[in-house]
Coordinates of C-alpha atoms and ligand atoms in Angstrom, one line a residue:
M1 CA 27.6 -3.9 -13.9
A2 CA 27.5 -0.5 -12.8
D3 CA 23.9 0.1 -14.2
D4 CA 22.8 -2.0 -12.1
L5 CA 23.3 0.8 -8.7
T6 CA 21.4 3.3 -10.4
P7 CA 18.1 4.1 -9.0
I8 CA 15.3 4.1 -10.6
E9 CA 12.9 7.3 -11.1
I10 CA 9.4 6.8 -11.4
P11 CA 6.0 9.2 -11.4
T12 CA 4.6 10.6 -8.8
V13 CA 1.0 11.2 -7.9
R14 CA -0.1 14.4 -5.9
L15 CA -2.7 13.3 -2.5
N16 CA -5.2 15.8 -1.1
D17 CA -2.5 17.3 1.7
G18 CA -0.4 18.5 -1.2
T19 CA 2.2 16.0 -1.1
D20 CA 3.9 13.9 -4.3
Y21 CA 3.9 10.2 -3.5
P22 CA 5.2 7.4 -5.7
S23 CA 3.1 5.8 -7.8
V24 CA 4.7 2.6 -6.6
A25 CA 5.1 1.8 -3.4
L26 CA 7.4 -1.3 -1.2
G27 CA 5.6 -3.9 0.1
T28 CA 7.1 -5.8 3.2
Y29 CA 5.2 -7.9 4.8
G30 CA 7.7 -10.9 5.9
L31 CA 10.7 -8.6 5.5
R32 CA 12.1 -9.1 9.2
G33 CA 14.9 -9.0 11.4
S34 CA 18.8 -8.0 8.9
E35 CA 17.5 -10.1 6.5
G36 CA 14.6 -8.0 6.1
A37 CA 16.2 -4.5 6.8
A38 CA 18.9 -5.7 3.9
A39 CA 16.2 -6.4 1.3
I40 CA 14.5 -2.9 2.6
A41 CA 17.9 -0.6 2.3
G42 CA 18.6 -2.4 -1.0
A43 CA 14.7 -1.7 -2.7
I44 CA 14.8 2.4 -1.0
D45 CA 18.9 2.2 -3.2
N46 CA 17.0 0.6 -6.2
G47 CA 14.7 3.6 -6.6
Y48 CA 11.7 2.5 -4.2
R49 CA 10.9 6.0 -2.1
L50 CA 7.0 4.7 -0.7
I51 CA 7.7 1.3 2.3
D52 CA 4.8 0.1 3.3
S53 CA 4.7 -1.5 6.9
A54 CA 2.4 -2.5 9.8
F55 CA 2.4 -2.9 13.8
R56 CA 1.2 -6.4 13.2
Y57 CA 3.8 -7.6 10.6
D58 CA 6.4 -6.8 13.5
N59 CA 8.7 -5.1 10.8
E60 CA 9.0 -1.5 11.7
G61 CA 12.2 -1.5 13.2
A62 CA 13.5 -3.7 9.8
V63 CA 11.9 -1.2 7.9
G64 CA 13.7 1.7 10.1
A65 CA 17.2 0.5 9.9
G66 CA 16.0 -0.1 6.2
V67 CA 15.7 3.2 6.0
R68 CA 19.0 4.2 8.0
Q69 CA 21.2 1.5 6.2
S70 CA 20.1 3.2 2.5
S71 CA 21.9 5.5 1.2
V72 CA 18.9 7.9 0.6
P73 CA 18.0 10.8 3.4
R74 CA 15.4 9.9 5.3
E75 CA 13.4 13.3 4.6
Q76 CA 12.8 11.7 0.7
I77 CA 11.8 8.5 2.1
F78 CA 7.7 7.8 3.0
V79 CA 6.8 5.3 5.6
T80 CA 3.8 4.3 6.1
S81 CA 2.3 1.9 9.9
K82 CA -0.8 0.5 10.2
I83 CA -2.8 0.7 13.9
P84 CA -4.5 -2.9 14.4
G85 CA -7.5 -4.3 15.9
R86 CA -6.9 -5.0 19.1
Y87 CA -5.7 -1.4 19.9
H88 CA -9.0 0.4 18.4
D89 CA -9.1 2.6 21.1
Y90 CA -8.5 6.6 22.0
D91 CA -5.7 6.3 24.2
A92 CA -4.1 3.0 22.6
T93 CA -4.1 4.3 19.5
I94 CA -1.7 7.1 20.9
T95 CA 0.4 4.5 22.2
T96 CA 0.6 2.5 20.0
V97 CA 1.9 5.2 17.3
Q98 CA 4.3 6.1 19.7
E99 CA 5.3 2.4 20.2
S100 CA 5.4 2.5 16.4
V101 CA 7.5 5.2 16.0
Y102 CA 10.4 4.4 18.4
R103 CA 10.2 0.9 16.7
T104 CA 11.3 2.4 13.3
G105 CA 14.3 4.5 15.6
L106 CA 12.8 7.4 13.4
D107 CA 11.6 10.8 14.1
Y108 CA 8.2 10.5 12.6
I109 CA 6.3 7.8 10.6
D110 CA 4.8 9.5 7.0
L111 CA 1.7 8.1 6.6
Y112 CA 0.0 6.0 9.7
L113 CA -3.3 3.7 8.6
I114 CA -6.1 2.4 10.3
H115 CA -5.5 -1.4 9.7
W116 CA -8.6 -2.8 9.0
P117 CA -12.1 -0.8 10.1
L118 CA -13.8 -3.4 12.1
P119 CA -17.4 -2.6 11.8
R120 CA -18.5 -4.4 14.7
I121 CA -16.3 -3.3 17.5
G122 CA -17.2 0.3 15.8
K123 CA -14.4 2.2 17.1
Y124 CA -12.7 3.1 13.8
I125 CA -13.7 6.8 13.9
E126 CA -12.6 7.2 17.2
V127 CA -9.1 6.2 16.5
Y128 CA -9.3 8.3 13.4
K129 CA -10.2 10.9 16.1
A130 CA -6.9 10.0 17.5
L131 CA -4.6 9.8 14.4
L132 CA -5.3 14.0 13.7
E133 CA -4.1 14.4 17.2
M134 CA -1.4 12.3 16.6
R135 CA -0.8 14.6 12.8
E136 CA -1.0 17.5 14.8
S137 CA 1.9 16.1 17.4
G138 CA 4.0 15.6 14.6
L139 CA 5.1 12.2 14.9
I140 CA 3.0 11.1 12.2
K141 CA 2.7 13.3 8.8
A142 CA -0.6 12.1 7.3
V143 CA -3.3 9.5 8.2
G144 CA -5.2 7.2 5.8
V145 CA -7.1 4.1 6.0
S146 CA -7.4 0.8 4.3
N147 CA -9.6 -2.2 3.5
F148 CA -12.1 1.1 4.3
L149 CA -15.4 0.4 1.9
P150 CA -17.5 3.8 0.9
E151 CA -19.7 3.7 4.1
H152 CA -16.4 3.9 6.7
L153 CA -14.9 6.5 4.4
Q154 CA -18.2 8.5 4.3
A155 CA -18.4 8.1 8.0
V156 CA -15.2 9.2 8.8
I157 CA -15.5 12.2 6.7
D158 CA -18.8 13.3 8.0
A159 CA -17.9 13.1 11.7
T160 CA -14.3 14.7 11.3
G161 CA -14.6 17.2 8.3
D162 CA -11.0 14.9 7.1
V163 CA -10.6 13.3 4.1
P164 CA -8.3 10.3 4.3
V165 CA -5.1 10.9 1.6
I166 CA -5.2 7.4 0.8
N167 CA -7.4 4.2 1.2
Q168 CA -5.5 0.5 0.5
I169 CA -7.6 -2.3 -0.3
E170 CA -6.8 -5.8 -1.9
F171 CA -6.6 -4.7 -5.9
H172 CA -5.4 -6.9 -9.1
P173 CA -6.8 -8.9 -11.9
Y174 CA -8.3 -11.4 -10.1
F175 CA -10.3 -8.8 -7.7
P176 CA -10.2 -5.0 -9.0
Q177 CA -12.5 -2.6 -7.4
L178 CA -13.1 -0.2 -10.1
D179 CA -16.3 1.2 -8.4
A180 CA -13.8 1.8 -5.0
I181 CA -11.7 3.7 -7.3
E182 CA -14.1 6.4 -8.5
I183 CA -15.5 6.9 -5.2
H184 CA -12.5 7.7 -4.1
R185 CA -11.3 9.9 -6.7
E186 CA -14.7 11.6 -6.1
L187 CA -13.9 11.8 -2.6
G188 CA -10.2 12.6 -2.9
V189 CA -8.8 9.7 -1.1
Q190 CA -5.9 8.0 -3.0
T191 CA -6.1 4.3 -3.4
E192 CA -3.3 1.9 -2.5
S193 CA -3.8 -2.0 -3.9
W194 CA -2.4 -4.7 -1.6
S195 CA -0.9 -7.6 -3.1
P196 CA -1.2 -6.3 -6.9
V197 CA 0.6 -9.1 -7.9
G198 CA -1.9 -11.9 -6.1
R199 CA 1.1 -12.8 -4.0
G200 CA 3.2 -14.5 -6.9
N201 CA 0.1 -16.9 -7.9
E202 CA -1.0 -18.4 -11.0
M203 CA -2.3 -14.8 -12.3
A204 CA 0.9 -14.0 -13.9
N205 CA 0.3 -16.8 -15.9
E206 CA -3.3 -15.8 -17.5
P207 CA -2.8 -16.1 -21.6
V208 CA -3.9 -12.9 -21.7
I209 CA -1.4 -11.0 -19.6
R210 CA 1.0 -13.2 -20.9
E211 CA 0.0 -12.1 -24.3
I212 CA 0.1 -8.6 -23.7
A213 CA 3.4 -8.9 -22.4
A214 CA 5.0 -10.1 -25.2
R215 CA 3.4 -7.7 -27.5
H216 CA 5.0 -4.8 -25.3
G217 CA 8.2 -7.0 -24.2
K218 CA 7.9 -6.7 -20.4
S219 CA 7.3 -9.6 -18.1
P220 CA 3.7 -10.3 -17.0
V221 CA 4.2 -8.6 -13.9
Q222 CA 5.4 -5.6 -14.9
I223 CA 2.5 -5.9 -17.2
I224 CA -0.1 -6.1 -13.9
L225 CA 2.0 -3.3 -12.3
R226 CA 1.3 -0.8 -15.6
W227 CA -2.7 -2.1 -15.6
H228 CA -2.5 -0.4 -11.5
T229 CA -1.0 2.3 -12.3
Q230 CA -2.7 3.7 -15.0
L231 CA -5.9 2.6 -13.9
G232 CA -4.9 5.5 -11.1
T233 CA -3.3 3.2 -8.0
I234 CA -0.4 2.8 -6.1
P235 CA 0.8 -0.9 -6.3
L236 CA 2.9 -2.1 -3.2
P237 CA 4.7 -5.1 -4.5
K238 CA 6.6 -7.2 -2.5
S239 CA 9.6 -8.3 -3.3
A240 CA 12.6 -9.3 -1.3
N241 CA 14.5 -9.8 -4.5
S242 CA 16.9 -6.8 -6.2
G243 CA 16.3 -7.9 -9.1
R244 CA 12.9 -8.4 -9.0
Q245 CA 12.6 -5.1 -6.9
R246 CA 13.9 -3.5 -9.9
E247 CA 11.7 -5.3 -12.5
N248 CA 8.8 -3.9 -10.7
L249 CA 10.1 -0.4 -10.9
D250 CA 10.7 -0.5 -14.5
I251 CA 7.4 -0.2 -15.9
F252 CA 6.9 3.3 -16.9
D253 CA 8.4 3.2 -20.7
V254 CA 5.0 1.1 -21.9
T255 CA 1.4 2.4 -21.9
L256 CA -1.2 -0.3 -22.2
T257 CA -4.1 0.2 -24.3
E258 CA -7.5 0.7 -22.9
D259 CA -8.3 -2.4 -24.6
E260 CA -5.6 -4.3 -23.0
I261 CA -6.5 -2.6 -19.6
A262 CA -10.2 -3.8 -20.3
A263 CA -8.7 -7.3 -20.6
I264 CA -7.0 -7.6 -17.7
S265 CA -10.0 -6.0 -15.6
A266 CA -12.1 -8.8 -17.0
L267 CA -10.2 -11.7 -15.2
G268 CA -11.7 -10.3 -11.9
R269 CA -14.0 -12.4 -10.4
P270 CA -17.1 -12.2 -8.1
D271 CA -14.7 -14.0 -5.5
G272 CA -11.6 -13.2 -6.4
R273 CA -10.6 -12.7 -3.1
I274 CA -7.4 -13.7 -2.0
S275 CA -8.3 -15.1 1.3
G276 CA -11.9 -13.8 1.2
Q277 CA -11.1 -11.3 3.6
D278 CA -14.5 -9.0 3.0
P279 CA -14.1 -5.7 5.2
A280 CA -17.4 -5.8 6.5
V281 CA -16.6 -8.9 7.8
H282 CA -13.1 -9.3 7.9
E283 CA -11.4 -9.1 11.8
E284 CA -7.7 -9.5 12.6
F285 CA -6.1 -7.7 15.8
Ligands
NAP301 N1 -3.6 -3.8 4.1 C1 -3.8 -5.0 4.2 O1 -4.8 -5.5 4.7 C2 -2.6 -5.9 3.6 C3 -2.8 -7.1 3.1 C4 -1.9 -8.0 2.4 C5 -0.6 -7.0 1.7 N2 -0.5 -6.1 2.4 C6 1.0 -5.3 1.4 O2 0.9 -5.3 0.4 C7 1.8 -6.1 0.2 C8 2.5 -6.6 -1.0 O3 1.5 -7.2 -0.9 P1 1.6 -9.4 -0.7 O4 2.9 -9.3 -0.4 O5 0.2 -10.2 -0.3 O6 1.8 -9.8 -2.5 P2 2.3 -9.2 -3.9 O7 3.1 -8.2 -3.6 O8 0.9 -9.2 -4.7 O9 3.0 -10.5 -4.0 C9 4.5 -10.6 -3.4 C10 5.2 -12.3 -3.9 O10 5.1 -12.0 -5.1 C11 6.6 -12.4 -5.8 N3 7.2 -11.4 -6.7 C12 7.0 -10.3 -6.7 N4 7.8 -9.6 -7.9 C13 7.8 -10.4 -8.4 C14 8.3 -10.4 -9.7 N5 8.7 -9.5 -10.2 N6 8.4 -11.3 -10.3 C15 7.8 -13.1 -9.8 N7 7.6 -12.9 -8.7 C16 7.3 -11.9 -8.1 C17 7.3 -11.9 -4.5 O11 8.4 -13.1 -4.4 P3 10.1 -12.3 -3.9 O12 10.4 -11.6 -2.5 O13 10.0 -13.8 -3.6 O14 10.5 -11.6 -5.3 C18 6.3 -12.4 -3.3 O15 6.2 -13.8 -2.9 C19 2.5 -6.2 1.3 O16 3.4 -6.6 1.7 C20 1.9 -5.8 2.6 O17 3.1 -4.8 2.9 C21 -1.6 -5.1 2.8

């Protein structure tokens, strides 16, 4: 059907540097090689304009290839990458950003995040300063963070006077970090949600979500994603499947009520993290 090829347009959110970002992004963990590049190119043609990635995912090449293979001009697409723990050092950060850009085969990366704060190592402020230098150089356009707790955000802001545009954190109905969204809002930091649909686990089968989905004529996953956007966070669902990619963008023709949003947030559990990755202690390199 011709309709299948029409990109889905979605609303934008304004970041603290004045840039308008799409309100839904594409997760890419596991999308690698030619198959990954094709899935990413297809997602862009389906309407995705904000593409997540990380040095650690070993797929910056596939992201760059996907951008080139798509029918959308590069300047309309926002590419994200992240610095891994193994390079938490000023000079290593500079080289890693350069390597990321070379891997993508693009001229620049739009958004570069610190993947985890690694407070035991204690170098995230140094890394942030190196990313600011890279922003100055034009190799990246914006600097953000991931998995930062409020104290890490405050430390970066105090040390540099710069406010990260985004903090990408674990966020889904089993772990809705509503306090974090509020703190981010006060600081001027946009929240982004990783594993927004719980990696396709049993979350979508929760009776309360299924009921709301039936009421609105949407799928449970669509209801979860709309919950994210109404809370003001950018979800980054990963899908390799074109139909599900489109499903995950086609959420803006319904509006959940305050009660429905609260009912989904009430699924949250203190131990709701998918893999128990607490940024205060979690380390990956
Ligand atoms: N910053 C961090 O530390 C961090 C950590 C984890 C993840 N991330 C980022 O966040 C992204 C998303 O998280 P995630 O990949 O862990 O999990 P997710 O996006 O919550 O879930 C992805 C899973 O859900 C399935 N799925 C997607 N849409 C669906 C739909 N409409 N109906 C049914 N199933 C659907 C996908 O399968 P199909 O592909 O077959 O559709 C895949 O198995 C990652 O890809 C990565 O970019 C960042």
